[in-house]
Amino acid sequence: MDNTKRYERLLERYRNGGMDRRSFLGLIGAAGAAYGLQTPFAGMARAQDVTQVRFDGWGGVVSEAFRRHAFDPYTAATGINVVDGTFAGGDEFLAQVRASREGEYNIAHLSGVFDYARYVNMGLDVELNLDNIPNMELVMDALTNAYRRVTPDHLSAVPYNYGTTGLAYNRKFISDEEIREKGARILIDPAYENRIGGWHDWRTRVWYGALQTDQDPNAIEDMEAVWNAIREHRDLALKYWGSGAELMSLLAEEEIYVTEGWSGRIAALQEQGHDIGYYDPPNGFGWQECLFVLKGSPVEACEELLNFMLSPETSIAVAEGQSYPPALDGTKVDLGEKIPTLPAYDPSGTLEALTFADPAYWNGNEAEWSETFARVQRGF
């Protein structure tokens, strides 16, 4: 079915009272995903005679550059007003979660299986009818299985893309051989004091602290050693970067020589001609993003949207724009020329080289570890 007919069906359903115009076009946790998601959302908006699509970011800020190159041109071209409703974490985020329970939001863009598990534990999941999402057959089993371990009897989300948080380094100062020899320990190497960067995210810091102390990030036995490694990194680092845009600036301008970084951001730097290398150390941090349908939403309509987002044409276009591999299995779908060149891409479709966070383990330690990390950041 082409998009025009799909939207005509949605419009008919809406006019017959099958969809809530007020609540359907709301996405919580959009952040960077809005670049790819605004097109199908706005298409549905046109079908429903609405004039506004709202994207609420989760714990991040959509920059003016992002608005200028993504939101604003789309508004001009379509007449659909794309609203940036970014908000902070903490109590404000919890308020948005409560709103999702009341039907204000319908799709949550979640950044990992641990977030999926969190939303399931909040009782926000629904049971998707996968017969209505035939493009799920094209998704890698390695991604889908990760969600099935949380909800064995059903799925409330579809995996959408994946990436890694690996080591990014400027080849002008650090060779490929050195990065492979030192691995994660290069981030606590005194030789690069004040030329090291890092993200102020407790998960990333704990994960890399585990690698730096030769421990399994999903089964840490000596947490004190991990905290000491995090302190070493804190004292050697120039600064913690606060966003992907700042990370790219620090690397491109040679203010830092090495840091952990998101694979898609580093791919973008490489495309711009910067000689930035990227390496996933053993047990490096692999992650995936998904689109989660919230309880109380018009499920069939959401399933149509998810199927559209997983269609090769849409999924590949978004992946090329964001520089993160799509969830589609490259052994089943021709992903074009760019995607197979992206860092983190796995041509086998097995993702055996990636290590994902165990949701029960990481969610179970979140309260203690995030609090301790906050103290470590303050110098304790």
Short mmCIF file of C-alpha atoms in Angstrom, two decimals, residues 3 6-8 10-12 14-15 19-26 37-55 74-75 78-83 301 305 308:
data_model
loop_
_atom_site.label_atom_id
_atom_site.label_comp_id
_atom_site.label_asym_id
_atom_site.label_seq_id
_atom_site.Cartn_x
_atom_site.Cartn_y
_atom_site.Cartn_z
CA ASN A 3 1.71 6.20 1.57
CA ARG A 6 -2.25 4.58 3.99
CA TYR A 7 -2.89 8.15 5.06
CA GLU A 8 -6.34 8.10 3.45
CA LEU A 10 -5.92 6.80 8.68
CA LEU A 11 -7.99 9.86 7.83
CA GLU A 12 -11.11 7.71 7.37
CA TYR A 14 -10.00 9.35 12.38
CA ARG A 15 -13.24 10.76 10.93
CA MET A 19 -8.39 7.91 16.51
CA ASP A 20 -7.91 10.73 18.97
CA ARG A 21 -6.52 13.67 17.05
CA ARG A 22 -5.35 15.37 20.22
CA SER A 23 -3.38 12.45 21.60
CA PHE A 24 -2.09 10.49 18.63
CA LEU A 25 0.56 12.86 17.37
CA GLY A 26 2.73 13.03 20.45
CA LEU A 37 10.49 10.56 12.83
CA GLN A 38 9.10 13.95 11.91
CA THR A 39 8.37 12.94 8.31
CA PRO A 40 5.95 10.06 8.98
CA PHE A 41 4.40 11.88 11.93
CA ALA A 42 3.79 14.98 9.85
CA GLY A 43 2.41 12.83 7.03
CA MET A 44 -0.16 11.45 9.43
CA ALA A 45 -0.84 14.98 10.64
CA ARG A 46 -1.74 16.01 7.10
CA ALA A 47 -4.03 13.00 6.84
CA GLN A 48 -5.80 14.04 10.02
CA ASP A 49 -6.10 17.76 9.27
CA VAL A 50 -3.94 18.74 12.20
CA THR A 51 -1.37 21.49 11.99
CA GLN A 52 1.07 20.58 14.74
CA VAL A 53 3.31 17.65 15.68
CA ARG A 54 4.96 17.69 19.08
CA PHE A 55 8.33 16.10 19.82
CA TYR A 74 10.03 20.90 7.16
CA THR A 75 7.66 23.43 8.67
CA THR A 78 4.63 21.29 4.61
CA GLY A 79 2.87 23.87 6.73
CA ILE A 80 3.05 21.43 9.64
CA ASN A 81 4.35 23.19 12.73
CA VAL A 82 6.91 20.92 14.38
CA VAL A 83 7.12 21.88 18.04
CA ALA A 301 -2.68 3.11 14.00
CA LEU A 305 3.35 3.92 11.75
CA PHE A 308 6.15 2.47 7.80
#
